[in-house]
Amino acid sequence: MPTESAALRFRLVSVAVLSLFAAPAFADLVATAVVSTNSSAAPFDYTISVKNTGTADIGTFWFAWTPTPASYDFLPSSPTGVSGPTNWAAPVIHSGFPGDGYSIEYYNNGGSPIAAGGTGLFHFTSNVSPNTLLGNAFFPGNKITTSFIYSGFPEVGAATRLDASVAPEPASATLACIAAIMGSLLLWRKKSAASA
């Protein structure tokens, strides 16, 4: 009967041998995405800047969509003027069941993936305002901008969810700047009056 120390040695040797044949660790599939527009009224021309902050290439960026628990599309209306990096496909997806919206399935179709540290620019036009894009999707736990990235083709291999952030409308940003300037001037006047 083997001793306890012999059994322990056998387990340690087994783990060491198995680790030699184990698959290499998967690269990180991580990104950030920012939706912005210079349009102050509909139709809004949007750009989505996807920054690869991981170590794996990105081959698919599926915007306004989730695969779980079923395939749901979140844009309230069909986008137009859809494009991505060179040789990336960009079909607009709509499942057609009641309440479902639209999504854009951007994927590498013979071009270059978004490499680690790189950025991909994606475009679409919509009557949906930036303030609406900031909202929650009809399916709980998701934003309208909920998206997924894949290292290769859509729904193949590992996936990572990301909620794209939305830059404020130019008109809103301008109003915020004016309000900040006015507040600074008012504060400066109060300080000047108090010191006089």
Coordinates of C-alpha atoms in Angstrom, one line a residue:
M1 CA 0.0 0.0 0.0
P2 CA 1.5 3.4 -1.0
T3 CA 2.4 5.7 1.8
E4 CA 0.8 9.1 2.1
S5 CA 4.0 10.8 1.0
A6 CA 4.2 8.6 -2.1
A7 CA 0.6 9.5 -3.0
L8 CA 1.4 13.2 -2.5
R9 CA 4.5 12.9 -4.8
F10 CA 2.5 11.1 -7.4
R11 CA -0.1 14.0 -7.4
L12 CA 2.6 16.6 -7.6
V13 CA 4.3 14.9 -10.5
S14 CA 0.9 14.5 -12.3
V15 CA 0.1 18.2 -11.9
A16 CA 3.6 19.1 -13.3
V17 CA 3.2 16.8 -16.3
L18 CA -0.3 18.0 -17.1
S19 CA 0.8 21.6 -16.8
L20 CA 3.3 21.0 -19.6
F21 CA 0.5 20.0 -22.0
A22 CA -2.1 22.5 -20.8
A23 CA -3.4 25.0 -23.4
P24 CA -1.8 28.4 -23.2
A25 CA -3.7 31.1 -21.3
F26 CA -6.3 33.0 -23.3
A27 CA -5.5 36.6 -24.2
D28 CA -7.6 39.3 -22.6
L29 CA -10.5 40.5 -24.7
V30 CA -11.2 44.0 -23.3
A31 CA -12.2 47.4 -24.9
T32 CA -13.8 50.7 -24.3
A33 CA -16.3 52.4 -26.6
V34 CA -17.5 56.0 -26.9
V35 CA -20.4 57.2 -29.0
S36 CA -20.2 60.8 -30.2
T37 CA -21.8 63.2 -32.7
N38 CA -21.2 66.7 -33.9
S39 CA -24.8 67.0 -35.0
S40 CA -27.0 69.2 -32.8
A41 CA -30.3 67.9 -34.3
A42 CA -31.6 64.8 -36.1
P43 CA -30.5 63.1 -38.1
F44 CA -27.4 62.5 -35.9
D45 CA -24.2 61.3 -37.6
Y46 CA -22.6 59.1 -34.9
T47 CA -19.0 57.8 -34.6
I48 CA -18.2 55.0 -32.2
S49 CA -14.5 54.9 -31.2
V50 CA -13.6 51.4 -30.0
K51 CA -10.3 51.2 -28.1
N52 CA -8.8 47.8 -27.7
T53 CA -7.4 47.8 -24.1
G54 CA -6.8 44.1 -24.0
T55 CA -4.2 41.8 -25.5
A56 CA -6.4 39.9 -28.0
D57 CA -7.4 41.2 -31.4
I58 CA -11.0 42.3 -31.9
G59 CA -12.7 40.9 -35.0
T60 CA -16.4 41.8 -34.1
F61 CA -18.1 44.8 -32.5
W62 CA -21.8 44.2 -32.2
F63 CA -23.4 47.5 -31.2
A64 CA -26.8 47.8 -29.3
W65 CA -27.2 44.0 -28.8
T66 CA -27.0 41.2 -26.3
P67 CA -27.0 37.4 -27.0
T68 CA -28.3 36.5 -23.5
P69 CA -30.8 35.2 -22.6
A70 CA -31.8 35.5 -26.3
S71 CA -30.7 37.8 -29.2
Y72 CA -32.1 41.2 -28.4
D73 CA -31.5 44.4 -30.5
F74 CA -31.8 47.8 -28.7
L75 CA -31.7 50.8 -31.1
P76 CA -35.3 52.2 -31.3
S77 CA -35.1 52.8 -35.0
S78 CA -33.2 51.5 -38.0
P79 CA -29.8 53.2 -38.5
T80 CA -28.6 54.3 -41.9
G81 CA -25.2 55.3 -43.3
V82 CA -23.6 52.4 -41.5
S83 CA -19.8 51.8 -42.0
G84 CA -16.8 50.5 -40.2
P85 CA -13.0 50.1 -40.8
T86 CA -11.9 49.0 -44.3
N87 CA -13.2 45.6 -45.2
W88 CA -15.5 45.3 -42.2
A89 CA -19.1 44.3 -42.8
A90 CA -21.8 46.2 -41.1
P91 CA -25.3 44.6 -41.5
V92 CA -28.2 46.1 -39.6
I93 CA -29.9 43.4 -37.6
H94 CA -33.6 43.3 -36.6
S95 CA -35.2 40.1 -35.3
G96 CA -38.7 41.3 -36.0
F97 CA -40.4 40.0 -32.8
P98 CA -42.7 42.5 -31.1
G99 CA -40.7 45.1 -29.1
D100 CA -37.3 44.2 -30.7
G101 CA -35.2 47.1 -32.0
Y102 CA -32.2 47.2 -34.2
S103 CA -28.4 46.5 -33.8
I104 CA -25.3 46.8 -36.0
E105 CA -23.1 43.8 -36.4
Y106 CA -19.7 45.2 -37.4
Y107 CA -17.2 42.4 -38.1
N108 CA -13.9 42.0 -39.9
N109 CA -14.5 40.6 -43.4
G110 CA -11.0 40.5 -44.9
G111 CA -9.6 43.6 -43.4
S112 CA -7.5 44.0 -40.2
P113 CA -8.8 43.3 -36.7
I114 CA -8.5 46.0 -34.1
A115 CA -5.1 45.0 -32.6
A116 CA -4.1 45.4 -28.9
G117 CA -3.7 49.1 -28.2
G118 CA -5.5 50.1 -31.5
T119 CA -8.7 51.9 -32.2
G120 CA -11.5 51.2 -34.7
L121 CA -13.9 53.8 -35.9
F122 CA -17.5 52.9 -36.6
H123 CA -20.2 55.1 -38.1
F124 CA -24.0 55.3 -38.4
T125 CA -26.8 57.9 -38.8
S126 CA -29.9 57.9 -36.7
N127 CA -32.8 60.0 -35.6
V128 CA -32.2 58.7 -32.1
S129 CA -30.8 61.4 -29.9
P130 CA -27.7 61.0 -27.7
N131 CA -29.9 61.5 -24.7
T132 CA -32.0 58.5 -25.8
L133 CA -28.9 56.4 -26.4
L134 CA -28.0 57.1 -22.7
G135 CA -31.1 55.2 -21.6
N136 CA -31.9 51.7 -20.6
A137 CA -32.9 49.1 -23.1
F138 CA -36.3 47.4 -23.0
F139 CA -34.7 44.2 -21.6
P140 CA -33.7 44.7 -17.9
G141 CA -30.0 45.0 -17.1
N142 CA -29.0 46.4 -20.4
K143 CA -28.4 49.9 -21.8
I144 CA -29.3 50.8 -25.4
T145 CA -25.5 50.9 -26.0
T146 CA -24.9 47.5 -24.6
S147 CA -22.5 45.8 -27.0
F148 CA -20.4 42.7 -27.4
I149 CA -16.9 42.1 -28.8
Y150 CA -15.4 38.9 -30.2
S151 CA -11.9 38.1 -31.2
G152 CA -13.1 36.6 -34.5
F153 CA -16.5 36.3 -36.2
P154 CA -19.8 37.1 -34.5
E155 CA -20.8 34.6 -31.8
V156 CA -17.7 32.5 -32.3
G157 CA -15.3 32.0 -29.4
A158 CA -14.9 34.1 -26.3
A159 CA -17.0 37.3 -26.0
T160 CA -16.9 40.3 -23.8
R161 CA -19.7 42.7 -23.0
L162 CA -19.2 46.4 -22.9
D163 CA -21.6 49.3 -22.4
A164 CA -20.5 52.1 -24.8
S165 CA -20.5 55.6 -23.1
V166 CA -22.2 58.4 -24.9
A167 CA -20.7 61.9 -25.2
P168 CA -23.3 64.7 -24.6
E169 CA -24.9 66.4 -27.6
P170 CA -23.0 69.4 -28.8
A171 CA -25.8 71.7 -27.8
S172 CA -25.8 70.3 -24.3
A173 CA -22.0 70.5 -24.0
T174 CA -22.1 74.2 -25.2
L175 CA -24.8 75.0 -22.6
A176 CA -22.8 73.3 -19.9
C177 CA -19.7 75.4 -20.9
I178 CA -21.7 78.6 -20.9
A179 CA -23.1 77.7 -17.4
A180 CA -19.6 77.0 -16.1
I181 CA -18.3 80.3 -17.5
M182 CA -21.2 82.3 -16.1
G183 CA -20.8 80.6 -12.7
S184 CA -17.1 81.5 -12.7
L185 CA -17.8 85.1 -13.5
L186 CA -20.5 85.3 -10.8
L187 CA -18.0 83.9 -8.3
W188 CA -15.3 86.3 -9.4
R189 CA -17.7 89.3 -9.1
K190 CA -18.7 88.2 -5.6
K191 CA -15.1 87.9 -4.5
S192 CA -14.2 91.3 -6.1
A193 CA -17.1 92.9 -4.3
A194 CA -16.2 91.4 -1.0
S195 CA -12.6 92.5 -1.2
A196 CA -13.5 96.1 -2.2

